[in-house]
Amino acid sequence: MSELEGATQQRVWARRPGAGRRRHLDRGKLARWTLSIALFFVLWEAVGRSGRIIAILPASEVLPDLAQQIAEGEILRATLGTLTIAGVGFAIGAAIGVPTGVLLGVSERWSSVLDPLVNASLSAPIAMFIPVIAVYLGLEFKAKVVGVLLFNVFVIIVNTATGIREVPPSVVEMGRAFGTSPSAMYRRIILPWASPYIITGLRIGVGRSVEGAILFDLFLRTENLGLVIRNAAGSFDLSTLLGSVFFITIIAAGTMGLARIVEWRLLRWKTG
Amino acid sequence: MEGAVEVRGVSKSFPRHRGGELRVLNDVSFSLDAGTFICLVGPSGCGKSTLLRIIDGLIPPDSGEVLIGGQRVRAPSLDRGFVFQQFNLLPWRTVLGNVEFGLENLGVRKQERRRRAREVIKLVDLEGFETYYPSQLSGGMQQRVGLARAIAVEPAILLMDEPFGSVDDQTRMLLQDELLKIWEQAQKTVIFVTHDIEEALYLGDKIVVMCARPSRINRILEVPFGRPRTDEIRGAPEMGHLKQEIWEELKSGATVEG
Amino acid sequence: MRSETRVSSEGDLVSGGDQPALSRRGTEDSLPGWRRLLRNKWVLRALFYGAILAVWQATAVIKGEFFLPTLPQTVRGFGEIFTEGYAGTLLGTLRQLVSGFLIALVIAIPVGVLMGRFRFVEDLLAPYVNTLFVTPKQALLPIIIVAVGIGFWYRTWVVVLFAVFFPIINTAAGVRYVDTELRETARAFGTGRWRMFSRIYLPASAPFVVAGIRLGFGMAMKGMVIAELWIFAGAGNLLETFSRSPLRLDLYYPLVLLIIIFAVCVNELLKWAERKLRPAAQATGQV
């Protein structure tokens, strides 16, 4: 999706800002979404009750069990654990990825050298490194953070680099004509101009970090949400299984949704 | 003298894509007194924009030098204000923020900056639009912001690169009048690049007619119209004669080199 | 009226051709030969990656083969993969990957078309698509296992699950694009249904669809690896095996390299196809 995001970003600066912040929600859209979600639960209940697909139990069984699980607190602690790993991995990824992306965007030399590497990393499944990460770094927190880092850093780099490359030469020339020092050039012109792309890259990075964290919590030392999944899988307690999966889905979607909202807020201000 | 410009023997070549060089400017020389409004006119590719940038210090010449107020130009400086054809405003800054841009580089403190910026905004007739963003403004207004930005740093010289090229005809004429009005108050040196002969005649004290590659100055002529310039001049017969004259000159001198 | 006095405007030659704004390249071109060599991108790449290989080899020698295999060992490992019969496993994985991916496309593209074309379909399905898209699909593995066991269909369905989203989203975007830009024009000319489809929808949305396929394939591979790691099957299992006792990193790295080469080849192929299909040739060249 990152390319498509990029394509619409090109129009970000050209967009005419509404008067102030456009806070109006499209009522129609909200209604349709609510309908859709309600439909989901209805379907779930229906399929569950019919017993057609063995794996599906009705919502009315799963959800109360899930609620109890949440009340017991264990699953929340697990979520926190996974999100911590994701967060740390993301922070490091951002700290490395954005400057690297700037470097690639600015310097043709570095770009030509590192682009093949970055592109290859994006095409190939990072998951294949899971076994070897275990060999070098063990199974604990450190290894997982590095794994999450591998997941998110390349997306951040690519989006940042694209943003930097999009800065028009003429605006840079303007900066020079007005005697802008190199550091001020970055602070006041280049980075702000590239910021929509950078922020989008960071948002995608959040998603990848959460994904990665769950993956490594599953395949390295199984703990946190990974443990939740494994337990549920092993126990054949379908209700727990479905409940856990549902819960994780909501958490992940929620995190991503939150990230999108943050992105939206930040970019609103940037585009006035 | 502070705003006096001297161009001595400036040459510039650029590498071509397929190898070899394209000689854009060839031993160009002329001099300007301070306070003159001079227009560089010529066909596209004759290097007038390049020359303007060399004068500003954005591009180094291959040979020759530019002296402003007796000092050699080595790099861009806030002694010179530049107005671009594509405006080059920062979209996330308001009009006020954009106009303040050069002042920030000067290290002017915030209060003083605001004050000077507001003053200049008033000068270009944008009072009331301080908090607007560029995307909310028309082309003509955006260019006025560009102009304000350049003037705000109180440069000795104003360099303008086809500044009205991106706006429609009517707006252009209005902007020309505004520019003259502003100029007549401060009487700075202005070097104005354009391919529009009438614009050059309407605005300038002198016109530098340039020819295409290799670039050289064909001649420098004095514009006979008095100041302040008024709209009637546009329709005056003399304007027509001069336009024709210069056009003929450019036509015959313009060799299209591949 | 003023046009006769205007000289034709094609834009003056400004600052030295179209160099990227921020490239540190100056406009000085009379450089000594060796400096110019350092500008050549293949030379730079050779130097950089050569240096990496050199560091690899040095580390391998110093730290021993349980840390890193030496380069010759890695090369030998390549050969061993094929002679020791691992190729069969790899092919098995590949077959499942391709079949799963094709099924994913068969599902995704029509869904994408419907979503792009019909507003109500989009509104209906969008919450699910978007939610599942951002969900870590590995969390869903256990459900799939319970539902279909761990045979052929397991891996296939996992691949479908991972791969299906990009084609849906991108196809929908492509169709939506055609709808907004071209459809009205075509209808104004009274274009019939079939021609609408073949002459307009198909070629115009093609680059989007191919982009979706490309991104989807990357996800398919990811899904396959994860699926296999979970149940210790196929290529994923090999990756796992080579990383445990006995440690055969000299087989692990060649395998990883193979996967990377495969992924990059498919990706580049599809990128090329995308570029060819995009008349404006505005392929960003990045992801």
Short mmCIF file of C-alpha atoms in Angstrom, two decimals, chain A residues 1-4 10 26 29 32-33 35-41 43 53-56 103 105-120 122-133 135-136 151 158 161-162 164-165 167-170 172-173 185-186 190 207-208 210-212 214-215 218-219 226 229-230 232-233 236 238 241-242 245 248-250 252-254 256 260, chain C residues 14-15 19-25 35 38-41 44-45 48-49 52 66-69 119-120 122-128 130-143 146-147 162 166 169-170 173 208 211 214-215 218-219 221-223 225-227 229-231 236 239-240 243-244 247 249 252-253 255-257 259-260 263-264 267-268 271 274 278 282 284-287:
data_model
loop_
_atom_site.label_atom_id
_atom_site.label_comp_id
_atom_site.label_asym_id
_atom_site.label_seq_id
_atom_site.Cartn_x
_atom_site.Cartn_y
_atom_site.Cartn_z
CA MET A 1 0.00 0.00 0.00
CA SER A 2 2.97 2.26 0.49
CA GLU A 3 3.13 3.22 -3.17
CA LEU A 4 -0.46 4.17 -3.37
CA GLN A 10 1.87 14.01 -4.02
CA ASP A 26 -19.40 11.56 6.77
CA LYS A 29 -20.24 6.38 5.70
CA ARG A 32 -22.68 1.95 6.53
CA TRP A 33 -19.65 0.95 8.52
CA LEU A 35 -24.13 -1.69 9.60
CA SER A 36 -21.30 -3.73 8.24
CA ILE A 37 -19.85 -4.40 11.64
CA ALA A 38 -23.22 -5.29 13.07
CA LEU A 39 -23.66 -7.63 10.17
CA PHE A 40 -20.37 -9.26 11.05
CA PHE A 41 -21.53 -10.11 14.52
CA LEU A 43 -23.07 -13.57 10.74
CA ILE A 53 -17.77 -24.65 9.96
CA ILE A 54 -16.33 -26.63 12.80
CA ALA A 55 -13.96 -23.94 13.85
CA ILE A 56 -16.52 -21.29 14.45
CA LEU A 103 20.75 10.13 3.40
CA GLY A 105 17.14 10.87 -0.59
CA VAL A 106 19.88 13.43 -0.57
CA SER A 107 22.86 11.56 -1.82
CA GLU A 108 22.71 9.95 -5.19
CA ARG A 109 25.80 7.98 -4.42
CA TRP A 110 24.47 6.33 -1.33
CA SER A 111 21.18 5.84 -3.02
CA SER A 112 22.66 3.91 -5.91
CA VAL A 113 24.63 1.76 -3.54
CA LEU A 114 21.97 0.99 -0.98
CA ASP A 115 18.82 0.98 -3.08
CA PRO A 116 19.29 -2.62 -4.26
CA LEU A 117 19.68 -3.70 -0.65
CA VAL A 118 16.63 -1.85 0.54
CA ASN A 119 14.50 -3.06 -2.35
CA ALA A 120 15.58 -6.63 -1.86
CA LEU A 122 11.24 -5.25 0.89
CA SER A 123 10.61 -7.97 -1.64
CA ALA A 124 11.85 -10.85 0.41
CA PRO A 125 10.10 -12.32 3.45
CA ILE A 126 11.92 -11.12 6.55
CA ALA A 127 10.36 -13.99 8.44
CA MET A 128 12.95 -16.30 6.97
CA PHE A 129 15.49 -14.74 9.28
CA ILE A 130 13.66 -15.84 12.38
CA PRO A 131 15.72 -19.01 12.90
CA VAL A 132 19.00 -17.26 12.45
CA ILE A 133 18.10 -14.38 14.70
CA VAL A 135 21.13 -18.32 16.67
CA TYR A 136 22.85 -14.99 17.00
CA PHE A 151 10.47 -5.56 9.92
CA VAL A 158 11.90 3.99 1.58
CA ALA A 161 13.77 8.74 0.91
CA THR A 162 10.85 9.23 -1.42
CA ILE A 164 13.13 13.81 0.38
CA ARG A 165 13.40 13.19 -3.33
CA VAL A 167 11.40 18.20 -2.55
CA PRO A 168 11.44 20.43 -5.62
CA PRO A 169 14.86 21.75 -6.63
CA SER A 170 13.39 25.20 -7.02
CA VAL A 172 15.93 24.41 -2.37
CA GLU A 173 17.23 27.11 -4.67
CA MET A 185 17.80 24.06 5.07
CA TYR A 186 16.91 20.69 6.55
CA ILE A 190 13.53 19.84 3.38
CA GLY A 207 1.81 -1.72 11.77
CA ARG A 208 4.84 -3.72 10.75
CA VAL A 210 3.12 -4.84 15.86
CA GLU A 211 3.03 -7.64 13.31
CA GLY A 212 6.64 -8.42 13.87
CA ILE A 214 3.55 -10.90 17.57
CA LEU A 215 5.54 -13.04 15.18
CA LEU A 218 5.37 -16.66 18.72
CA PHE A 219 8.51 -18.10 17.24
CA GLY A 226 2.43 -15.40 21.25
CA ILE A 229 -2.01 -17.91 20.71
CA ARG A 230 -0.06 -21.07 21.37
CA ALA A 232 -5.24 -21.35 22.73
CA ALA A 233 -4.09 -23.48 19.83
CA PHE A 236 -8.36 -27.12 21.75
CA LEU A 238 -12.18 -23.30 20.70
CA LEU A 241 -8.89 -19.66 20.65
CA LEU A 242 -11.47 -17.65 18.83
CA VAL A 245 -7.75 -14.27 17.92
CA ILE A 248 -5.60 -9.68 18.96
CA THR A 249 -7.30 -8.57 15.81
CA ILE A 250 -9.02 -5.78 17.62
CA ALA A 252 -3.89 -4.69 16.08
CA ALA A 253 -6.59 -2.89 14.17
CA GLY A 254 -6.94 -0.49 17.05
CA MET A 256 -3.19 0.86 13.38
CA ARG A 260 -3.76 6.61 11.27
CA VAL C 14 18.67 27.27 -15.65
CA SER C 15 20.85 25.46 -13.23
CA GLN C 19 20.08 17.07 -11.40
CA PRO C 20 18.23 16.12 -8.30
CA ALA C 21 17.88 19.08 -6.04
CA LEU C 22 19.91 17.88 -3.17
CA SER C 23 22.52 15.78 -4.87
CA ARG C 24 25.90 16.73 -3.62
CA ARG C 25 27.19 16.71 -7.17
CA ARG C 35 37.18 10.91 -9.18
CA LEU C 38 33.90 7.06 -7.99
CA ARG C 39 30.77 8.53 -9.47
CA ASN C 40 29.98 5.47 -11.51
CA LYS C 41 27.32 3.60 -9.67
CA LEU C 44 30.47 2.22 -6.01
CA ARG C 45 28.32 -0.84 -5.67
CA PHE C 48 30.52 -1.40 -1.12
CA TYR C 49 29.37 -4.96 -1.55
CA ILE C 52 30.81 -6.41 2.87
CA PHE C 66 29.38 -22.01 13.80
CA PHE C 67 29.11 -18.31 13.67
CA LEU C 68 29.35 -17.65 9.99
CA PRO C 69 30.28 -19.91 7.10
CA ARG C 119 -19.99 1.78 -3.94
CA PHE C 120 -22.23 -0.40 -1.85
CA GLU C 122 -17.07 -1.27 -1.04
CA ASP C 123 -18.92 0.06 1.95
CA LEU C 124 -19.97 -3.44 2.84
CA LEU C 125 -16.60 -5.10 2.58
CA ALA C 126 -14.21 -2.27 3.37
CA PRO C 127 -14.30 -2.64 7.15
CA TYR C 128 -13.39 -6.31 6.91
CA ASN C 130 -9.14 -2.97 6.02
CA THR C 131 -9.27 -4.58 9.43
CA LEU C 132 -7.91 -7.90 8.29
CA PHE C 133 -5.33 -6.12 6.21
CA VAL C 134 -3.76 -4.62 9.28
CA THR C 135 -4.22 -7.66 11.48
CA PRO C 136 -1.21 -9.83 12.07
CA LYS C 137 -2.38 -12.84 10.20
CA GLN C 138 -0.14 -15.17 12.11
CA ALA C 139 -2.65 -14.85 14.90
CA LEU C 140 -5.15 -16.57 12.70
CA LEU C 141 -3.04 -19.62 12.01
CA PRO C 142 -4.46 -21.70 14.82
CA ILE C 143 -7.98 -21.21 13.56
CA VAL C 146 -8.42 -26.31 13.51
CA ALA C 147 -10.53 -25.81 10.44
CA PHE C 162 -1.72 -13.31 3.44
CA PHE C 166 -2.97 -6.11 -1.78
CA ILE C 169 -7.05 -3.00 -2.52
CA ASN C 170 -5.01 -2.13 -5.56
CA ALA C 173 -8.15 1.53 -6.62
CA PHE C 208 -2.77 -1.00 -10.57
CA ALA C 211 1.11 -3.54 -8.62
CA ARG C 214 3.43 -7.78 -7.06
CA LEU C 215 2.88 -6.67 -3.50
CA GLY C 218 5.61 -10.69 -1.46
CA MET C 219 2.99 -11.27 1.16
CA MET C 221 5.96 -15.64 0.34
CA LYS C 222 5.86 -14.24 3.83
CA GLY C 223 2.77 -16.24 4.60
CA VAL C 225 7.44 -18.99 5.41
CA ILE C 226 5.40 -18.35 8.51
CA ALA C 227 3.05 -21.21 7.82
CA LEU C 229 7.79 -22.40 10.42
CA TRP C 230 4.72 -23.07 12.47
CA ILE C 231 4.26 -26.66 11.46
CA GLY C 236 10.53 -23.04 6.32
CA LEU C 239 15.44 -22.87 7.47
CA GLU C 240 14.65 -24.00 10.95
CA SER C 243 19.68 -23.27 12.32
CA ARG C 244 19.53 -25.91 15.00
CA LEU C 247 24.19 -26.04 12.95
CA LEU C 249 24.69 -22.22 8.55
CA TYR C 252 21.10 -21.81 5.78
CA TYR C 253 22.60 -18.82 4.08
CA LEU C 255 18.85 -21.07 1.14
CA VAL C 256 18.13 -17.56 2.29
CA LEU C 257 19.99 -16.24 -0.69
CA ILE C 259 14.75 -17.12 -1.52
CA ILE C 260 15.94 -13.55 -1.86
CA ALA C 263 11.71 -12.86 -4.55
CA VAL C 264 13.70 -10.13 -6.22
CA ASN C 267 9.40 -8.52 -8.01
CA GLU C 268 11.51 -7.01 -10.76
CA LYS C 271 7.75 -4.08 -11.75
CA GLU C 274 3.88 -2.50 -14.34
CA ARG C 278 1.75 2.45 -17.40
CA GLN C 282 5.61 7.33 -13.95
CA THR C 284 8.34 5.64 -8.91
CA GLY C 285 11.05 3.06 -8.99
CA GLN C 286 10.80 2.44 -5.28
CA VAL C 287 8.72 -0.28 -3.76
#
